[in-house]
XYZ file of C-alpha atoms in Angstrom:
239
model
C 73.060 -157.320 -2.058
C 73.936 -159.178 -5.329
C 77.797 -158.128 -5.663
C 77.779 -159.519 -1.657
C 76.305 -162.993 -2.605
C 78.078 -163.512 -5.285
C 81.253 -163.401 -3.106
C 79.346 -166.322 -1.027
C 78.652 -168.275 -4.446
C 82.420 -167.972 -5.583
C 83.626 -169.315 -2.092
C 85.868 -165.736 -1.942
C 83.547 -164.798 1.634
C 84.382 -161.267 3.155
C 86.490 -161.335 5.932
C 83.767 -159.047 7.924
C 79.803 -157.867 6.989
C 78.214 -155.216 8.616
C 74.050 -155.332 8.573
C 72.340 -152.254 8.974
C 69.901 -152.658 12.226
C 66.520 -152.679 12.296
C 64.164 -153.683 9.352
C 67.048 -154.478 7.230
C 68.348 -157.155 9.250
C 65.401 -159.356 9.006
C 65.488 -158.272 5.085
C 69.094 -159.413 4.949
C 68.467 -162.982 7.064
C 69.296 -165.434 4.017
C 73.136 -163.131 3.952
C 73.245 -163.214 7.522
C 73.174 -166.640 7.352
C 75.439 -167.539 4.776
C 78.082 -165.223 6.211
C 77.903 -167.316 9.827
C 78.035 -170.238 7.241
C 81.256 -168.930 5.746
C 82.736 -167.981 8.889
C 82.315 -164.788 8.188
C 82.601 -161.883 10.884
C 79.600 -160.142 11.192
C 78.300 -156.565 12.663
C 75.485 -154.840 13.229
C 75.740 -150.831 12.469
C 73.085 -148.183 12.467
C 72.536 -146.817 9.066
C 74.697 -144.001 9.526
C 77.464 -145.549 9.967
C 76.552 -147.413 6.732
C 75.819 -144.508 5.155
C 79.666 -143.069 6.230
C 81.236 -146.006 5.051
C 79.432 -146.348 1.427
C 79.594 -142.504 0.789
C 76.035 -142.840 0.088
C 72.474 -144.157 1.156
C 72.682 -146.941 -1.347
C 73.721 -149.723 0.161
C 71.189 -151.584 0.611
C 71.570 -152.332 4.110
C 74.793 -154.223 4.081
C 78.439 -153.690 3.103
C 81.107 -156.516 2.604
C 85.245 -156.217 3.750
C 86.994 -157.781 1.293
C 89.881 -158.364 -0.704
C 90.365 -155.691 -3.663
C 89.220 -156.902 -7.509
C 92.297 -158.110 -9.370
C 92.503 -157.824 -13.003
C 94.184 -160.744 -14.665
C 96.881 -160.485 -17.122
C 97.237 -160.207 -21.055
C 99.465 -163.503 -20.793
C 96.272 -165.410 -18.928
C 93.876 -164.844 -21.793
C 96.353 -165.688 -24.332
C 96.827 -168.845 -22.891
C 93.474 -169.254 -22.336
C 92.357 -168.276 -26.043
C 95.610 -170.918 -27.059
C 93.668 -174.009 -24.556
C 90.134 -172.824 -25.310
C 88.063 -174.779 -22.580
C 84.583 -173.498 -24.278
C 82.695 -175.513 -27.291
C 81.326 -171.922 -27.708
C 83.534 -169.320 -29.750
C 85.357 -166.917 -27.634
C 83.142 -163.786 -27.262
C 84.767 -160.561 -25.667
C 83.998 -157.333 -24.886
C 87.071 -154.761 -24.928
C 86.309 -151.432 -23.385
C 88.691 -148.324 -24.771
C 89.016 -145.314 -22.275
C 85.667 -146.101 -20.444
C 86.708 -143.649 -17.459
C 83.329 -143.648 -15.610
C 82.840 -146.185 -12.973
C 79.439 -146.731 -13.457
C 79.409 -147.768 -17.187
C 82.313 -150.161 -16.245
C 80.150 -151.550 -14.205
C 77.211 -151.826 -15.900
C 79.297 -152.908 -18.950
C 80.290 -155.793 -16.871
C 76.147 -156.852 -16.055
C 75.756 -156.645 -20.221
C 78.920 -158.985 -20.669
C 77.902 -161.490 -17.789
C 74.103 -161.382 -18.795
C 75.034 -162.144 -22.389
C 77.456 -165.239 -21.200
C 80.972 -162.989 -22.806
C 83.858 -165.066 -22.094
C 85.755 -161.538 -20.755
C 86.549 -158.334 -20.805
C 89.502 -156.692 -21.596
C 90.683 -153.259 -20.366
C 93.691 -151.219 -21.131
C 95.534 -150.234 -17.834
C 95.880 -147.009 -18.771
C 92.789 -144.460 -18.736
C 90.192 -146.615 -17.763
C 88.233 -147.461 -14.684
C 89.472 -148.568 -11.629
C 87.874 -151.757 -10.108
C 86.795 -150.408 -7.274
C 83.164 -150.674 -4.997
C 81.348 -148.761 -7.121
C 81.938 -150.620 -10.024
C 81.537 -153.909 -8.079
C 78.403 -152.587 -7.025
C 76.999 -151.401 -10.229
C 78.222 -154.828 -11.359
C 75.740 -156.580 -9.046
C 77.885 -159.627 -9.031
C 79.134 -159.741 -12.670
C 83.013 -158.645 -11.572
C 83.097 -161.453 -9.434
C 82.158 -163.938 -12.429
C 83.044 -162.162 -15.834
C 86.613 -162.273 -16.295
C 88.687 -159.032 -16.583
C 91.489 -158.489 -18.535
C 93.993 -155.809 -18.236
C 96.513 -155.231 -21.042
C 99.716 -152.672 -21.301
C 99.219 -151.605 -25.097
C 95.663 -151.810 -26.280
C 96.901 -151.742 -29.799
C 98.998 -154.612 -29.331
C 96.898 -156.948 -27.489
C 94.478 -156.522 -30.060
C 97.396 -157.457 -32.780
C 97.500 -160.757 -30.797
C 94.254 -161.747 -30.777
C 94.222 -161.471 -34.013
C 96.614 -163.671 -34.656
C 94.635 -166.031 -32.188
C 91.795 -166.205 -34.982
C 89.692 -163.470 -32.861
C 87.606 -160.715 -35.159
C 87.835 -157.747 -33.741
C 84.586 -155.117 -34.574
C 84.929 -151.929 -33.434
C 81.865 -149.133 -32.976
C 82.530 -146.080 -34.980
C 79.173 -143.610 -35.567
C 80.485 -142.864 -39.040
C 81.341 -146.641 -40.234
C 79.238 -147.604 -43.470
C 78.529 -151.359 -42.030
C 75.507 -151.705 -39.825
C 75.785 -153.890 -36.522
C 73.381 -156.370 -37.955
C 75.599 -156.746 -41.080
C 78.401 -158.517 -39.790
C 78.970 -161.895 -38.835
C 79.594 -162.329 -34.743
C 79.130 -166.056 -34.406
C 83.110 -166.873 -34.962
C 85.762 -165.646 -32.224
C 84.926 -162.162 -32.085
C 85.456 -158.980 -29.880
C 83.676 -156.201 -29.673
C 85.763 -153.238 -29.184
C 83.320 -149.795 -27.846
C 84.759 -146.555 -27.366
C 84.536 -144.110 -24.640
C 81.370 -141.582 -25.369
C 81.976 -138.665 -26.979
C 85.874 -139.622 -28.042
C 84.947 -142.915 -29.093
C 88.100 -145.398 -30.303
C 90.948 -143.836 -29.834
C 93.235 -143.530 -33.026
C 95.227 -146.798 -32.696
C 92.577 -148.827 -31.653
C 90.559 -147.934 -34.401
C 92.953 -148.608 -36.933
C 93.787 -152.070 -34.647
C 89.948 -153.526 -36.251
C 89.347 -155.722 -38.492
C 85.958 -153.950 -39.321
C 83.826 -150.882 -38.204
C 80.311 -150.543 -37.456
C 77.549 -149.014 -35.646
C 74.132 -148.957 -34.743
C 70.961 -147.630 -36.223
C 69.654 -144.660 -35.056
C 66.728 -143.667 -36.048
C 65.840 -140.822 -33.444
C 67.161 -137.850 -32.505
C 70.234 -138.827 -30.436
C 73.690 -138.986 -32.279
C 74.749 -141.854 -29.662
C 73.906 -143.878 -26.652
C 75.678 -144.522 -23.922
C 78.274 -147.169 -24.285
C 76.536 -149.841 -21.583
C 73.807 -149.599 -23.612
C 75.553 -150.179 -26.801
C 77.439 -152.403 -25.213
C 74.476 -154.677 -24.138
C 72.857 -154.339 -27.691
C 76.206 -155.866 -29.520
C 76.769 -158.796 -27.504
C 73.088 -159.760 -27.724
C 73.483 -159.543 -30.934
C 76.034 -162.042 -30.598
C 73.754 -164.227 -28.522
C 71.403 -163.932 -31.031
C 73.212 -164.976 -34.187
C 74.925 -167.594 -32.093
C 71.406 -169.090 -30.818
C 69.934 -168.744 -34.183
């Protein structure tokens, strides 16, 4: 239901909605209603013909038609980095060989939640922006922006030379998360889990750290992680 409003809120309405009959529809009457708003065409379906469409039973009652996600270039955020519009520092979250839909999109929810400026993605072995992730997202790939660069390596040369830290998470870096100093332009570069950074992007940060664990676990998953760095960031920035 959230990734479907937040089309409505962005003024990007789906072409066509179908609303499961039954219960659901009076659930859904607030989306029904902004649809017929927004001119949108809408259905009613049983729920298994929901259920066909979504591959699944979690939909929630509702499924939107509309235009794919589109990443935006390496050029945009440069320029945008060059004219920052923010009186915040930029604060970015890049994402190396995340493969798994679901932590895309739940990496997106941290980086919206925490107010990152964007997320950057290499367009090679990572993700695609499909429903799942959009769904997973609950509304955070329609509002956080994503980046999608050629050469990790070498985007992350040039923000460098735009003044932007880059930290990467490493399990056997000496410097703890809480050690270093996120309130500047900073990015925080995760790995995928088990590989981690690849090679190049390793050796492409400024500095390496990682998080405290004190349990039995060697790592967490990289949402998680994700979510605990960039509060971090909000908190050091807030404090």
């Amino acid at each position: 239901m959230h990734a479907v409003e937040a089309l409505f809120e962005r003024g990007d309405p789906p072409r066509e909605l179908w609303v499961q009959e039954g219960r659901a529809e009076v659930r859904l009457n607030a989306l029904v209603e902004q649809a017929r708003r927004a001119g949108t065409r809408l259905l009613g379906q049983p729920r298994e013909a929901l259920d066909e469409i979504a591959q699944s039973g979690a939909h929630q009652g509702v499924i939107a038609f509309c235009a794919p996600l589109v990443a935006q270039s390496e050029e945009a955020l440069m320029l945008r980095l060059n004219g920052w519009p923010h009186e915040a520092p930029p604060l970015l979250l890049i994402l190396d060989g995340v493969t798994d839909v679901h932590n895309l999109g739940a990496c997106l929810r941290s980086a919206d939640a925490a107010g990152a400026h964007g997320v950057i993605l290499p367009k090679d072995k990572t993700a695609p922006l499909n429903a799942t992730v959009r769904k997973v997202a609950s509304g955070a790939a329609e509002s956080v922006p994503v980046y999608q660069v050629t050469n990790l390596a070498r985007a992350m040369a040039r923000l460098k030379e735009a003044g932007v830290w880059l930290s990467g998470t490493a399990g056997e870096a000496e410097a703890s998360l809480f050690e270093v100093d996120l309130t500047g332009p900073c990015a925080l570069v995760m790995g995928a889990e088990g590989k981690g950074l690849r090679r190049l992007t390793r050796e492409a940060c400024d500095t390496l750290i990682k998080l405290p664990m004190a349990g039995s676990v060697s790592s967490l998953n990289v949402s998680v992680a994700a979510g605990i760095c960039l509060y971090e960031a909000v908190r050091q920035r807030h404090h």
